[in-house]
Every structure is written in structure tokens, then in C-alpha cells.
PDB file of C-alpha atoms in Angstrom:
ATOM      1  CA  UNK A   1       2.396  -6.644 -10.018  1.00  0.00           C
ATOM      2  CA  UNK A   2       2.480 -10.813  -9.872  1.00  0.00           C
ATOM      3  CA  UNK A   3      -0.963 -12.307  -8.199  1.00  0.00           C
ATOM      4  CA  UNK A   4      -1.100 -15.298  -6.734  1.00  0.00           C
ATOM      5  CA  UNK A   5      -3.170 -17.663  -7.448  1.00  0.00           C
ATOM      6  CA  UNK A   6      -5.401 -18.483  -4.678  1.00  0.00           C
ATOM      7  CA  UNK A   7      -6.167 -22.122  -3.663  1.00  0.00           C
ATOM      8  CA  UNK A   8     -10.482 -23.371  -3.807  1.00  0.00           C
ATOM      9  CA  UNK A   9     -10.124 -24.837  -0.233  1.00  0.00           C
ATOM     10  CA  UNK A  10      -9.628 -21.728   1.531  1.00  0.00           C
ATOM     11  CA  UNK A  11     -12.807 -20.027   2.578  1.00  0.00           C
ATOM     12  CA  UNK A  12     -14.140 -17.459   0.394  1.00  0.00           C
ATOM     13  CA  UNK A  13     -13.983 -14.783   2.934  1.00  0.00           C
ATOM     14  CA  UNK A  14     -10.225 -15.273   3.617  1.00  0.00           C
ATOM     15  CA  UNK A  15     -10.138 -14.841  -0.402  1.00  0.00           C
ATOM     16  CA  UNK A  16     -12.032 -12.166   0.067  1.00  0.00           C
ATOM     17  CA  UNK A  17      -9.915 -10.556   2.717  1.00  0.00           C
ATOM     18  CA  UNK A  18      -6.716 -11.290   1.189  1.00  0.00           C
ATOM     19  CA  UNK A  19      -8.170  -9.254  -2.108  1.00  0.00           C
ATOM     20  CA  UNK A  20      -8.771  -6.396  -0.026  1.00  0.00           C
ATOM     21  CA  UNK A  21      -5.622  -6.385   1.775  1.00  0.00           C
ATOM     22  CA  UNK A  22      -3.800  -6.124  -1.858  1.00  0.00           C
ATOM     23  CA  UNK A  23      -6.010  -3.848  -3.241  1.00  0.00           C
ATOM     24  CA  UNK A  24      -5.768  -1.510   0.099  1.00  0.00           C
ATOM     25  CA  UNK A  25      -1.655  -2.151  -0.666  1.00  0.00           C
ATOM     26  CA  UNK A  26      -2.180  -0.881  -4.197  1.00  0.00           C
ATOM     27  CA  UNK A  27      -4.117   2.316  -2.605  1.00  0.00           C
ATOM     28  CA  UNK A  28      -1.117   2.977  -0.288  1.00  0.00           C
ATOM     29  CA  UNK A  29       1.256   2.654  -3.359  1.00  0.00           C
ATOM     30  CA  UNK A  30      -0.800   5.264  -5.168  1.00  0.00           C
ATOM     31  CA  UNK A  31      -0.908   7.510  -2.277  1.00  0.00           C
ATOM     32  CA  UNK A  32       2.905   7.895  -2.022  1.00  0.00           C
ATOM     33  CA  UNK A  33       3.121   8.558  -5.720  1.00  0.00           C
ATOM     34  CA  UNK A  34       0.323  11.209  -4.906  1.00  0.00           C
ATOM     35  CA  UNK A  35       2.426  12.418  -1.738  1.00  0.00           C
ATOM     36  CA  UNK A  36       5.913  12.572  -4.080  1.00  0.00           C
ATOM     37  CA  UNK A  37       3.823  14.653  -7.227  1.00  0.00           C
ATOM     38  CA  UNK A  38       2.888  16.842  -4.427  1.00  0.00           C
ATOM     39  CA  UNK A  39       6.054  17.525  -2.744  1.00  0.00           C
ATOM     40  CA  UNK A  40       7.821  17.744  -6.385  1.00  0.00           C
ATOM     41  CA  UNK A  41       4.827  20.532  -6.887  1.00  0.00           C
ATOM     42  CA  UNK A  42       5.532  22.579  -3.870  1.00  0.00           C
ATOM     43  CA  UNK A  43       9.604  22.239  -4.062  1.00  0.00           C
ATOM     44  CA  UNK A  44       8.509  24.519  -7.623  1.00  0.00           C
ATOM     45  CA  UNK A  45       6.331  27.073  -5.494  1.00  0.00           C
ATOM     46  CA  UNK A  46       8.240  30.053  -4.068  1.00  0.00           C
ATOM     47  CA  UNK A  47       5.967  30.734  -1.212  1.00  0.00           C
ATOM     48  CA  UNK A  48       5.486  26.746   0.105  1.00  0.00           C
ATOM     49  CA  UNK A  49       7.462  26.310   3.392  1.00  0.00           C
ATOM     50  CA  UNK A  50      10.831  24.824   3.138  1.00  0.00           C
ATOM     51  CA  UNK A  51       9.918  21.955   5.147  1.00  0.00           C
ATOM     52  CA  UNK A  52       7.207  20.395   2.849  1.00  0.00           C
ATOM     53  CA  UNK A  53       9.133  18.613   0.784  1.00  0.00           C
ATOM     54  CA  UNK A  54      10.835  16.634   3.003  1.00  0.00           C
ATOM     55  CA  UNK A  55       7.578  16.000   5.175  1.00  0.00           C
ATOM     56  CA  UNK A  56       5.467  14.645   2.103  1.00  0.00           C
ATOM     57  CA  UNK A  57       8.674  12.362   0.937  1.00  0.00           C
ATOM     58  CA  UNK A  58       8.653  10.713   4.800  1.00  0.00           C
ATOM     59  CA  UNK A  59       4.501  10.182   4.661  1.00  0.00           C
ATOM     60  CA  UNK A  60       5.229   8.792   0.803  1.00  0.00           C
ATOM     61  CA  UNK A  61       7.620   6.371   2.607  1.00  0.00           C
ATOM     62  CA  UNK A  62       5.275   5.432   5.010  1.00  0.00           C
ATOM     63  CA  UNK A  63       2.582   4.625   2.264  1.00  0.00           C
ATOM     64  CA  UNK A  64       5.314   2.669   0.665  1.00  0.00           C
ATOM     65  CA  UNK A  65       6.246   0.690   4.150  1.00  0.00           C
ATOM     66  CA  UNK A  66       2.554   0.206   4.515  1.00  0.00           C
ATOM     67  CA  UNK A  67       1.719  -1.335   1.070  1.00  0.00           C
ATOM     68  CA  UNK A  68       4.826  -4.286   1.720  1.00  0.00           C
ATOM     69  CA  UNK A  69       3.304  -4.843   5.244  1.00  0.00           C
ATOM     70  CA  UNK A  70      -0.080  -5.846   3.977  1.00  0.00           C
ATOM     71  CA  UNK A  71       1.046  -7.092   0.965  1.00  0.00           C
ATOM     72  CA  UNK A  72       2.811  -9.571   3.029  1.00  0.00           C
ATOM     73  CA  UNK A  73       0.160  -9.645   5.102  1.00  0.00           C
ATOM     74  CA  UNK A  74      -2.181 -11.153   2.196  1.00  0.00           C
ATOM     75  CA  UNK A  75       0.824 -13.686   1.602  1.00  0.00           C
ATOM     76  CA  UNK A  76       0.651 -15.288   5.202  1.00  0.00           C
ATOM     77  CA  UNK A  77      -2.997 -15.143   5.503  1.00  0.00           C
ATOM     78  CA  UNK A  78      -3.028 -16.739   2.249  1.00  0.00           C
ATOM     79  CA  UNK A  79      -0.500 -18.912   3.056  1.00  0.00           C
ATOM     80  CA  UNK A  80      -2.822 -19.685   6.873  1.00  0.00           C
ATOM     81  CA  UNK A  81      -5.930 -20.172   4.834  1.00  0.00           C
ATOM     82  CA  UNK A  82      -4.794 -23.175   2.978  1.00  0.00           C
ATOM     83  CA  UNK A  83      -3.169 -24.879   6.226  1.00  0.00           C
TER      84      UNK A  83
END
């Protein structure tokens, strides 16, 4: 993952936020890799409901959807905080 460097003018809580925002984006990544080793696990288990699979794959999707908003999220704030 690229970082951007982040410019000394802005304040140091829109730095700050703009870390969190990334790291939270990071979380959400690892979450849907969680979500996917999960639904691989149950598609393996006789007795999981057929349905499972496909349910964890759409929530890993939405982790992954979530991670590029506030990754891009971090980019315009960023990109605001040294207006």
C-alpha cells in the first residue's frame, strides 16, 4: 500500500484524522479477507446452510467498498487540509 506523504501546514488533527481513516480502511480490508476465509470454511462444512457462502462473499464486498470510500476519503481531506 503507497502513503502519501502528508504536507507540515495542515493541522495535526486533520493528520491525525486522515491516519485513522487509512488505518480504519486497512481494518475493513482485513475484515473481508476474514469474511472470504470464513465463507471458503463453511462452503467445506456439510451441515453449514447453503446460503452462507454467498452472504459472507456480499459483506466481504462491502468491507472492500468501504475501505476505497475512506481511503478516498483520507485523499480529499488530505487534499482540503492543505487548501
Amino acid at each position: 500500500m503507497a502513503t502519501e506523504s502528508r504536507p507540515a501546514t495542515a493541522a495535526p488533527e486533520l493528520l491525525a484524522y486522515v491516519d485513522d481513516l487509512r488505518v480504519d480502511a486497512d481494518r475493513m480490508d482485513g475484515y473481508a479477507q476474514r469474511l472470504r476465509g470464513a465463507a471458503e470454511t463453511l462452503g467445506n462444512c456439510a451441515g453449514a446452510p447453503e446460503w452462507s457462502g454467498a452472504s459472507l462473499e456480499r459483506q466481504a464486498t462491502a468491507c472492500v467498498t468501504a475501505a476505497i470510500q475512506l481511503r478516498a476519503a483520507a485523499t480529499a481531506l488530505l487534499a482540503h487540509a492543505v487548501e
